[in-house]
PDB file of N, CA and C in Angstrom:
ATOM      1  N   MET Y   1     -82.933-150.386  30.407  1.00  0.00           N
ATOM      2  CA  MET Y   1     -82.148-149.572  29.495  1.00  0.00           C
ATOM      3  C   MET Y   1     -80.657-149.581  29.882  1.00  0.00           C
ATOM      4  N   ARG Y   2     -80.393-149.504  31.192  1.00  0.00           N
ATOM      5  CA  ARG Y   2     -78.996-149.512  31.638  1.00  0.00           C
ATOM      6  C   ARG Y   2     -78.319-150.832  31.317  1.00  0.00           C
ATOM      7  N   ARG Y   3     -79.069-151.917  31.395  1.00  0.00           N
ATOM      8  CA  ARG Y   3     -78.493-153.229  31.069  1.00  0.00           C
ATOM      9  C   ARG Y   3     -78.094-153.303  29.604  1.00  0.00           C
ATOM     10  N   VAL Y   4     -78.907-152.711  28.747  1.00  0.00           N
ATOM     11  CA  VAL Y   4     -78.594-152.705  27.312  1.00  0.00           C
ATOM     12  C   VAL Y   4     -77.323-151.892  27.077  1.00  0.00           C
ATOM     13  N   ALA Y   5     -77.242-150.712  27.695  1.00  0.00           N
ATOM     14  CA  ALA Y   5     -76.046-149.874  27.543  1.00  0.00           C
ATOM     15  C   ALA Y   5     -74.810-150.601  28.062  1.00  0.00           C
ATOM     16  N   HIS Y   6     -74.956-151.283  29.189  1.00  0.00           N
ATOM     17  CA  HIS Y   6     -73.825-152.031  29.748  1.00  0.00           C
ATOM     18  C   HIS Y   6     -73.417-153.175  28.812  1.00  0.00           C
ATOM     19  N   ALA Y   7     -74.394-153.852  28.265  1.00  0.00           N
ATOM     20  CA  ALA Y   7     -74.105-154.969  27.352  1.00  0.00           C
ATOM     21  C   ALA Y   7     -73.351-154.501  26.119  1.00  0.00           C
ATOM     22  N   LEU Y   8     -73.611-153.280  25.679  1.00  0.00           N
ATOM     23  CA  LEU Y   8     -72.918-152.743  24.507  1.00  0.00           C
ATOM     24  C   LEU Y   8     -71.457-152.419  24.801  1.00  0.00           C
ATOM     25  N   ARG Y   9     -71.095-152.318  26.079  1.00  0.00           N
ATOM     26  CA  ARG Y   9     -69.711-152.018  26.475  1.00  0.00           C
ATOM     27  C   ARG Y   9     -69.018-153.260  27.027  1.00  0.00           C
ATOM     28  N   ARG Y  10     -69.415-154.410  26.601  1.00  0.00           N
ATOM     29  CA  ARG Y  10     -68.863-155.680  27.102  1.00  0.00           C
ATOM     30  C   ARG Y  10     -67.342-155.712  26.985  1.00  0.00           C
ATOM     31  N   ASN Y  11     -66.727-156.404  27.906  1.00  0.00           N
ATOM     32  CA  ASN Y  11     -65.270-156.536  27.885  1.00  0.00           C
ATOM     33  C   ASN Y  11     -64.825-157.802  27.162  1.00  0.00           C
ATOM     34  N   THR Y  12     -65.357-157.977  25.970  1.00  0.00           N
ATOM     35  CA  THR Y  12     -64.828-158.982  25.055  1.00  0.00           C
ATOM     36  C   THR Y  12     -63.529-158.403  24.511  1.00  0.00           C
ATOM     37  N   PRO Y  13     -62.711-159.163  23.811  1.00  0.00           N
ATOM     38  CA  PRO Y  13     -61.490-158.560  23.256  1.00  0.00           C
ATOM     39  C   PRO Y  13     -61.786-157.312  22.414  1.00  0.00           C
ATOM     40  N   ARG Y  14     -62.794-157.378  21.569  1.00  0.00           N
ATOM     41  CA  ARG Y  14     -63.125-156.212  20.739  1.00  0.00           C
ATOM     42  C   ARG Y  14     -63.719-155.081  21.587  1.00  0.00           C
ATOM     43  N   GLY Y  15     -64.622-155.436  22.498  1.00  0.00           N
ATOM     44  CA  GLY Y  15     -65.231-154.429  23.363  1.00  0.00           C
ATOM     45  C   GLY Y  15     -64.214-153.777  24.276  1.00  0.00           C
ATOM     46  N   SER Y  16     -63.280-154.562  24.789  1.00  0.00           N
ATOM     47  CA  SER Y  16     -62.231-154.015  25.652  1.00  0.00           C
ATOM     48  C   SER Y  16     -61.386-153.001  24.900  1.00  0.00           C
ATOM     49  N   ARG Y  17     -61.057-153.311  23.668  1.00  0.00           N
ATOM     50  CA  ARG Y  17     -60.279-152.386  22.844  1.00  0.00           C
ATOM     51  C   ARG Y  17     -61.015-151.053  22.705  1.00  0.00           C
ATOM     52  N   ARG Y  18     -62.316-151.117  22.440  1.00  0.00           N
ATOM     53  CA  ARG Y  18     -63.112-149.888  22.308  1.00  0.00           C
ATOM     54  C   ARG Y  18     -63.171-149.130  23.634  1.00  0.00           C
ATOM     55  N   ASN Y  19     -63.364-149.859  24.729  1.00  0.00           N
ATOM     56  CA  ASN Y  19     -63.432-149.211  26.041  1.00  0.00           C
ATOM     57  C   ASN Y  19     -62.116-148.521  26.382  1.00  0.00           C
ATOM     58  N   ILE Y  20     -61.001-149.166  26.099  1.00  0.00           N
ATOM     59  CA  ILE Y  20     -59.684-148.577  26.363  1.00  0.00           C
ATOM     60  C   ILE Y  20     -59.477-147.341  25.500  1.00  0.00           C
ATOM     61  N   GLU Y  21     -59.800-147.440  24.220  1.00  0.00           N
ATOM     62  CA  GLU Y  21     -59.648-146.295  23.323  1.00  0.00           C
ATOM     63  C   GLU Y  21     -60.489-145.115  23.787  1.00  0.00           C
ATOM     64  N   ALA Y  22     -61.705-145.376  24.238  1.00  0.00           N
ATOM     65  CA  ALA Y  22     -62.589-144.294  24.681  1.00  0.00           C
ATOM     66  C   ALA Y  22     -62.002-143.556  25.875  1.00  0.00           C
ATOM     67  N   HIS Y  23     -61.252-144.258  26.712  1.00  0.00           N
ATOM     68  CA  HIS Y  23     -60.680-143.625  27.899  1.00  0.00           C
ATOM     69  C   HIS Y  23     -59.296-143.036  27.639  1.00  0.00           C
ATOM     70  N   TYR Y  24     -58.427-143.770  26.976  1.00  0.00           N
ATOM     71  CA  TYR Y  24     -57.026-143.373  26.868  1.00  0.00           C
ATOM     72  C   TYR Y  24     -56.675-142.602  25.606  1.00  0.00           C
ATOM     73  N   ASP Y  25     -57.542-142.532  24.648  1.00  0.00           N
ATOM     74  CA  ASP Y  25     -57.220-141.819  23.417  1.00  0.00           C
ATOM     75  C   ASP Y  25     -57.650-140.356  23.452  1.00  0.00           C
ATOM     76  N   LEU Y  26     -57.907-139.832  24.636  1.00  0.00           N
ATOM     77  CA  LEU Y  26     -58.198-138.412  24.778  1.00  0.00           C
ATOM     78  C   LEU Y  26     -56.867-137.663  24.794  1.00  0.00           C
ATOM     79  N   SER Y  27     -56.863-136.457  24.287  1.00  0.00           N
ATOM     80  CA  SER Y  27     -55.611-135.703  24.144  1.00  0.00           C
ATOM     81  C   SER Y  27     -55.108-135.148  25.477  1.00  0.00           C
ATOM     82  N   ASN Y  28     -53.820-134.865  25.522  1.00  0.00           N
ATOM     83  CA  ASN Y  28     -53.236-134.196  26.685  1.00  0.00           C
ATOM     84  C   ASN Y  28     -53.883-132.836  26.898  1.00  0.00           C
ATOM     85  N   GLU Y  29     -54.214-132.160  25.817  1.00  0.00           N
ATOM     86  CA  GLU Y  29     -54.845-130.845  25.908  1.00  0.00           C
ATOM     87  C   GLU Y  29     -56.185-130.938  26.631  1.00  0.00           C
ATOM     88  N   PHE Y  30     -56.924-132.013  26.383  1.00  0.00           N
ATOM     89  CA  PHE Y  30     -58.205-132.212  27.060  1.00  0.00           C
ATOM     90  C   PHE Y  30     -57.995-132.268  28.571  1.00  0.00           C
ATOM     91  N   PHE Y  31     -57.043-133.082  29.029  1.00  0.00           N
ATOM     92  CA  PHE Y  31     -56.798-133.225  30.458  1.00  0.00           C
ATOM     93  C   PHE Y  31     -56.184-131.963  31.059  1.00  0.00           C
ATOM     94  N   ALA Y  32     -55.396-131.240  30.292  1.00  0.00           N
ATOM     95  CA  ALA Y  32     -54.776-130.008  30.786  1.00  0.00           C
ATOM     96  C   ALA Y  32     -55.810-128.945  31.136  1.00  0.00           C
ATOM     97  N   GLU Y  33     -57.002-129.065  30.580  1.00  0.00           N
ATOM     98  CA  GLU Y  33     -58.066-128.100  30.875  1.00  0.00           C
ATOM     99  C   GLU Y  33     -58.515-128.150  32.334  1.00  0.00           C
ATOM    100  N   PHE Y  34     -58.393-129.303  32.990  1.00  0.00           N
ATOM    101  CA  PHE Y  34     -58.896-129.397  34.359  1.00  0.00           C
ATOM    102  C   PHE Y  34     -57.905-130.008  35.346  1.00  0.00           C
ATOM    103  N   LEU Y  35     -56.694-130.334  34.900  1.00  0.00           N
ATOM    104  CA  LEU Y  35     -55.660-130.818  35.811  1.00  0.00           C
ATOM    105  C   LEU Y  35     -54.625-129.723  36.034  1.00  0.00           C
ATOM    106  N   ASP Y  36     -53.865-129.842  37.111  1.00  0.00           N
ATOM    107  CA  ASP Y  36     -52.791-128.879  37.358  1.00  0.00           C
ATOM    108  C   ASP Y  36     -51.559-129.293  36.552  1.00  0.00           C
ATOM    109  N   PRO Y  37     -50.483-128.514  36.592  1.00  0.00           N
ATOM    110  CA  PRO Y  37     -49.297-128.830  35.784  1.00  0.00           C
ATOM    111  C   PRO Y  37     -48.668-130.202  36.049  1.00  0.00           C
ATOM    112  N   THR Y  38     -48.930-130.823  37.199  1.00  0.00           N
ATOM    113  CA  THR Y  38     -48.379-132.158  37.440  1.00  0.00           C
ATOM    114  C   THR Y  38     -49.106-133.215  36.617  1.00  0.00           C
ATOM    115  N   MET Y  39     -50.272-132.890  36.110  1.00  0.00           N
ATOM    116  CA  MET Y  39     -51.105-133.782  35.282  1.00  0.00           C
ATOM    117  C   MET Y  39     -51.449-135.083  36.005  1.00  0.00           C
ATOM    118  N   MET Y  40     -51.569-135.036  37.332  1.00  0.00           N
ATOM    119  CA  MET Y  40     -51.982-136.224  38.081  1.00  0.00           C
ATOM    120  C   MET Y  40     -53.494-136.229  38.192  1.00  0.00           C
ATOM    121  N   TYR Y  41     -54.093-137.362  37.892  1.00  0.00           N
ATOM    122  CA  TYR Y  41     -55.548-137.422  38.011  1.00  0.00           C
ATOM    123  C   TYR Y  41     -56.005-138.394  39.080  1.00  0.00           C
ATOM    124  N   SER Y  42     -55.150-138.657  40.036  1.00  0.00           N
ATOM    125  CA  SER Y  42     -55.579-139.403  41.216  1.00  0.00           C
ATOM    126  C   SER Y  42     -55.792-138.387  42.344  1.00  0.00           C
ATOM    127  N   CYS Y  43     -56.224-138.848  43.484  1.00  0.00           N
ATOM    128  CA  CYS Y  43     -56.568-137.952  44.593  1.00  0.00           C
ATOM    129  C   CYS Y  43     -55.388-137.078  45.002  1.00  0.00           C
ATOM    130  N   ALA Y  44     -55.696-135.863  45.418  1.00  0.00           N
ATOM    131  CA  ALA Y  44     -54.691-134.945  45.946  1.00  0.00           C
ATOM    132  C   ALA Y  44     -54.820-134.916  47.471  1.00  0.00           C
ATOM    133  N   TYR Y  45     -53.842-134.309  48.148  1.00  0.00           N
ATOM    134  CA  TYR Y  45     -53.863-134.199  49.605  1.00  0.00           C
ATOM    135  C   TYR Y  45     -53.836-132.718  49.972  1.00  0.00           C
ATOM    136  N   PHE Y  46     -55.002-132.182  50.314  1.00  0.00           N
ATOM    137  CA  PHE Y  46     -55.129-130.770  50.654  1.00  0.00           C
ATOM    138  C   PHE Y  46     -54.787-130.583  52.125  1.00  0.00           C
ATOM    139  N   GLU Y  47     -53.631-129.962  52.380  1.00  0.00           N
ATOM    140  CA  GLU Y  47     -53.197-129.742  53.761  1.00  0.00           C
ATOM    141  C   GLU Y  47     -53.972-128.614  54.422  1.00  0.00           C
ATOM    142  N   THR Y  48     -54.429-127.649  53.636  1.00  0.00           N
ATOM    143  CA  THR Y  48     -55.257-126.554  54.144  1.00  0.00           C
ATOM    144  C   THR Y  48     -56.375-126.282  53.140  1.00  0.00           C
ATOM    145  N   ALA Y  49     -57.380-125.555  53.592  1.00  0.00           N
ATOM    146  CA  ALA Y  49     -58.492-125.192  52.707  1.00  0.00           C
ATOM    147  C   ALA Y  49     -58.034-124.229  51.616  1.00  0.00           C
ATOM    148  N   GLU Y  50     -56.911-123.563  51.836  1.00  0.00           N
ATOM    149  CA  GLU Y  50     -56.402-122.599  50.864  1.00  0.00           C
ATOM    150  C   GLU Y  50     -55.460-123.225  49.842  1.00  0.00           C
ATOM    151  N   SER Y  51     -55.100-124.472  50.012  1.00  0.00           N
ATOM    152  CA  SER Y  51     -54.166-125.131  49.087  1.00  0.00           C
ATOM    153  C   SER Y  51     -54.733-125.162  47.676  1.00  0.00           C
ATOM    154  N   THR Y  52     -53.851-124.925  46.703  1.00  0.00           N
ATOM    155  CA  THR Y  52     -54.261-125.056  45.305  1.00  0.00           C
ATOM    156  C   THR Y  52     -54.212-126.531  44.916  1.00  0.00           C
ATOM    157  N   LEU Y  53     -54.787-126.854  43.778  1.00  0.00           N
ATOM    158  CA  LEU Y  53     -54.745-128.234  43.300  1.00  0.00           C
ATOM    159  C   LEU Y  53     -53.300-128.675  43.074  1.00  0.00           C
ATOM    160  N   GLU Y  54     -52.482-127.794  42.510  1.00  0.00           N
ATOM    161  CA  GLU Y  54     -51.074-128.142  42.284  1.00  0.00           C
ATOM    162  C   GLU Y  54     -50.355-128.396  43.608  1.00  0.00           C
ATOM    163  N   GLU Y  55     -50.561-127.528  44.592  1.00  0.00           N
ATOM    164  CA  GLU Y  55     -49.937-127.727  45.902  1.00  0.00           C
ATOM    165  C   GLU Y  55     -50.398-129.042  46.538  1.00  0.00           C
ATOM    166  N   ALA Y  56     -51.678-129.348  46.399  1.00  0.00           N
ATOM    167  CA  ALA Y  56     -52.222-130.582  46.973  1.00  0.00           C
ATOM    168  C   ALA Y  56     -51.679-131.816  46.255  1.00  0.00           C
ATOM    169  N   SER Y  57     -51.463-131.717  44.955  1.00  0.00           N
ATOM    170  CA  SER Y  57     -50.886-132.841  44.209  1.00  0.00           C
ATOM    171  C   SER Y  57     -49.454-133.105  44.655  1.00  0.00           C
ATOM    172  N   ILE Y  58     -48.687-132.044  44.825  1.00  0.00           N
ATOM    173  CA  ILE Y  58     -47.300-132.178  45.288  1.00  0.00           C
ATOM    174  C   ILE Y  58     -47.270-132.676  46.731  1.00  0.00           C
ATOM    175  N   ALA Y  59     -48.193-132.184  47.565  1.00  0.00           N
ATOM    176  CA  ALA Y  59     -48.264-132.637  48.960  1.00  0.00           C
ATOM    177  C   ALA Y  59     -48.568-134.128  49.029  1.00  0.00           C
ATOM    178  N   LYS Y  60     -49.387-134.617  48.100  1.00  0.00           N
ATOM    179  CA  LYS Y  60     -49.701-136.048  48.077  1.00  0.00           C
ATOM    180  C   LYS Y  60     -48.438-136.864  47.807  1.00  0.00           C
ATOM    181  N   ILE Y  61     -47.674-136.456  46.802  1.00  0.00           N
ATOM    182  CA  ILE Y  61     -46.443-137.174  46.467  1.00  0.00           C
ATOM    183  C   ILE Y  61     -45.461-137.110  47.635  1.00  0.00           C
ATOM    184  N   ASP Y  62     -45.334-135.927  48.241  1.00  0.00           N
ATOM    185  CA  ASP Y  62     -44.440-135.768  49.391  1.00  0.00           C
ATOM    186  C   ASP Y  62     -44.871-136.677  50.541  1.00  0.00           C
ATOM    187  N   ARG Y  63     -46.157-136.721  50.803  1.00  0.00           N
ATOM    188  CA  ARG Y  63     -46.684-137.564  51.889  1.00  0.00           C
ATOM    189  C   ARG Y  63     -46.417-139.048  51.621  1.00  0.00           C
ATOM    190  N   ILE Y  64     -46.637-139.472  50.397  1.00  0.00           N
ATOM    191  CA  ILE Y  64     -46.382-140.871  50.037  1.00  0.00           C
ATOM    192  C   ILE Y  64     -44.903-141.209  50.239  1.00  0.00           C
ATOM    193  N   CYS Y  65     -44.026-140.323  49.764  1.00  0.00           N
ATOM    194  CA  CYS Y  65     -42.580-140.565  49.893  1.00  0.00           C
ATOM    195  C   CYS Y  65     -42.163-140.649  51.356  1.00  0.00           C
ATOM    196  N   ARG Y  66     -42.712-139.760  52.191  1.00  0.00           N
ATOM    197  CA  ARG Y  66     -42.374-139.799  53.618  1.00  0.00           C
ATOM    198  C   ARG Y  66     -42.893-141.073  54.278  1.00  0.00           C
ATOM    199  N   LYS Y  67     -44.120-141.472  53.948  1.00  0.00           N
ATOM    200  CA  LYS Y  67     -44.684-142.695  54.539  1.00  0.00           C
ATOM    201  C   LYS Y  67     -43.888-143.936  54.125  1.00  0.00           C
ATOM    202  N   LEU Y  68     -43.387-143.932  52.903  1.00  0.00           N
ATOM    203  CA  LEU Y  68     -42.579-145.054  52.427  1.00  0.00           C
ATOM    204  C   LEU Y  68     -41.137-144.981  52.911  1.00  0.00           C
ATOM    205  N   GLU Y  69     -40.777-143.857  53.539  1.00  0.00           N
ATOM    206  CA  GLU Y  69     -39.412-143.614  54.004  1.00  0.00           C
ATOM    207  C   GLU Y  69     -38.412-143.787  52.869  1.00  0.00           C
ATOM    208  N   LEU Y  70     -38.741-143.186  51.735  1.00  0.00           N
ATOM    209  CA  LEU Y  70     -37.854-143.272  50.571  1.00  0.00           C
ATOM    210  C   LEU Y  70     -36.591-142.467  50.811  1.00  0.00           C
ATOM    211  N   GLY Y  71     -35.508-142.967  50.310  1.00  0.00           N
ATOM    212  CA  GLY Y  71     -34.238-142.283  50.438  1.00  0.00           C
ATOM    213  C   GLY Y  71     -33.483-142.308  49.128  1.00  0.00           C
ATOM    214  N   PRO Y  72     -32.306-141.685  49.099  1.00  0.00           N
ATOM    215  CA  PRO Y  72     -31.490-141.689  47.888  1.00  0.00           C
ATOM    216  C   PRO Y  72     -31.233-143.120  47.421  1.00  0.00           C
ATOM    217  N   GLY Y  73     -31.368-143.334  46.143  1.00  0.00           N
ATOM    218  CA  GLY Y  73     -31.126-144.648  45.574  1.00  0.00           C
ATOM    219  C   GLY Y  73     -32.345-145.555  45.545  1.00  0.00           C
ATOM    220  N   ASP Y  74     -33.424-145.168  46.232  1.00  0.00           N
ATOM    221  CA  ASP Y  74     -34.653-145.963  46.185  1.00  0.00           C
ATOM    222  C   ASP Y  74     -35.352-145.739  44.850  1.00  0.00           C
ATOM    223  N   HIS Y  75     -36.120-146.718  44.431  1.00  0.00           N
ATOM    224  CA  HIS Y  75     -36.852-146.649  43.169  1.00  0.00           C
ATOM    225  C   HIS Y  75     -38.336-146.860  43.428  1.00  0.00           C
ATOM    226  N   VAL Y  76     -39.173-146.205  42.615  1.00  0.00           N
ATOM    227  CA  VAL Y  76     -40.624-146.315  42.747  1.00  0.00           C
ATOM    228  C   VAL Y  76     -41.202-146.707  41.400  1.00  0.00           C
ATOM    229  N   LEU Y  77     -42.064-147.704  41.399  1.00  0.00           N
ATOM    230  CA  LEU Y  77     -42.819-148.056  40.203  1.00  0.00           C
ATOM    231  C   LEU Y  77     -44.160-147.357  40.320  1.00  0.00           C
ATOM    232  N   GLU Y  78     -44.381-146.387  39.467  1.00  0.00           N
ATOM    233  CA  GLU Y  78     -45.596-145.577  39.517  1.00  0.00           C
ATOM    234  C   GLU Y  78     -46.618-146.126  38.536  1.00  0.00           C
ATOM    235  N   ILE Y  79     -47.802-146.398  39.032  1.00  0.00           N
ATOM    236  CA  ILE Y  79     -48.875-146.892  38.177  1.00  0.00           C
ATOM    237  C   ILE Y  79     -50.155-146.145  38.520  1.00  0.00           C
ATOM    238  N   GLY Y  80     -50.726-145.493  37.545  1.00  0.00           N
ATOM    239  CA  GLY Y  80     -52.069-144.969  37.700  1.00  0.00           C
ATOM    240  C   GLY Y  80     -52.247-143.596  38.298  1.00  0.00           C
ATOM    241  N   THR Y  81     -51.217-142.761  38.316  1.00  0.00           N
ATOM    242  CA  THR Y  81     -51.437-141.413  38.842  1.00  0.00           C
ATOM    243  C   THR Y  81     -51.587-140.376  37.745  1.00  0.00           C
ATOM    244  N   GLY Y  82     -51.409-140.740  36.527  1.00  0.00           N
ATOM    245  CA  GLY Y  82     -51.540-139.781  35.436  1.00  0.00           C
ATOM    246  C   GLY Y  82     -50.335-139.816  34.526  1.00  0.00           C
ATOM    247  N   TRP Y  83     -49.631-138.700  34.456  1.00  0.00           N
ATOM    248  CA  TRP Y  83     -48.529-138.545  33.504  1.00  0.00           C
ATOM    249  C   TRP Y  83     -47.166-138.665  34.161  1.00  0.00           C
ATOM    250  N   GLY Y  84     -47.011-139.450  35.179  1.00  0.00           N
ATOM    251  CA  GLY Y  84     -45.693-139.704  35.747  1.00  0.00           C
ATOM    252  C   GLY Y  84     -45.230-138.704  36.772  1.00  0.00           C
ATOM    253  N   GLY Y  85     -46.054-138.394  37.747  1.00  0.00           N
ATOM    254  CA  GLY Y  85     -45.700-137.428  38.780  1.00  0.00           C
ATOM    255  C   GLY Y  85     -44.478-137.814  39.593  1.00  0.00           C
ATOM    256  N   PHE Y  86     -44.216-139.084  39.741  1.00  0.00           N
ATOM    257  CA  PHE Y  86     -43.033-139.532  40.479  1.00  0.00           C
ATOM    258  C   PHE Y  86     -41.775-139.450  39.619  1.00  0.00           C
ATOM    259  N   ALA Y  87     -41.931-139.284  38.344  1.00  0.00           N
ATOM    260  CA  ALA Y  87     -40.794-139.353  37.428  1.00  0.00           C
ATOM    261  C   ALA Y  87     -39.923-138.110  37.446  1.00  0.00           C
ATOM    262  N   ALA Y  88     -40.328-137.099  38.171  1.00  0.00           N
ATOM    263  CA  ALA Y  88     -39.567-135.843  38.181  1.00  0.00           C
ATOM    264  C   ALA Y  88     -38.231-136.010  38.849  1.00  0.00           C
TER     265      ALA Y  88
END
């Protein structure tokens, strides 16, 4: 049964279009129901057990920037974190 379901979601040009639409055509309101205001849907970095999701999302970005040793004038190409958390 799983093979049949998988076959119906084939990544042919037409199937890929349907698969992309099923994932990306959901509304912002839908994601806002379970994401924090940063709207990032990649992993967060919880520094403490008491950290909120928003604090953990910001801590993740801060940690990445520190590890990359980013400074004034540096640029980041952000791919795949949600709605542009680095764009602030």
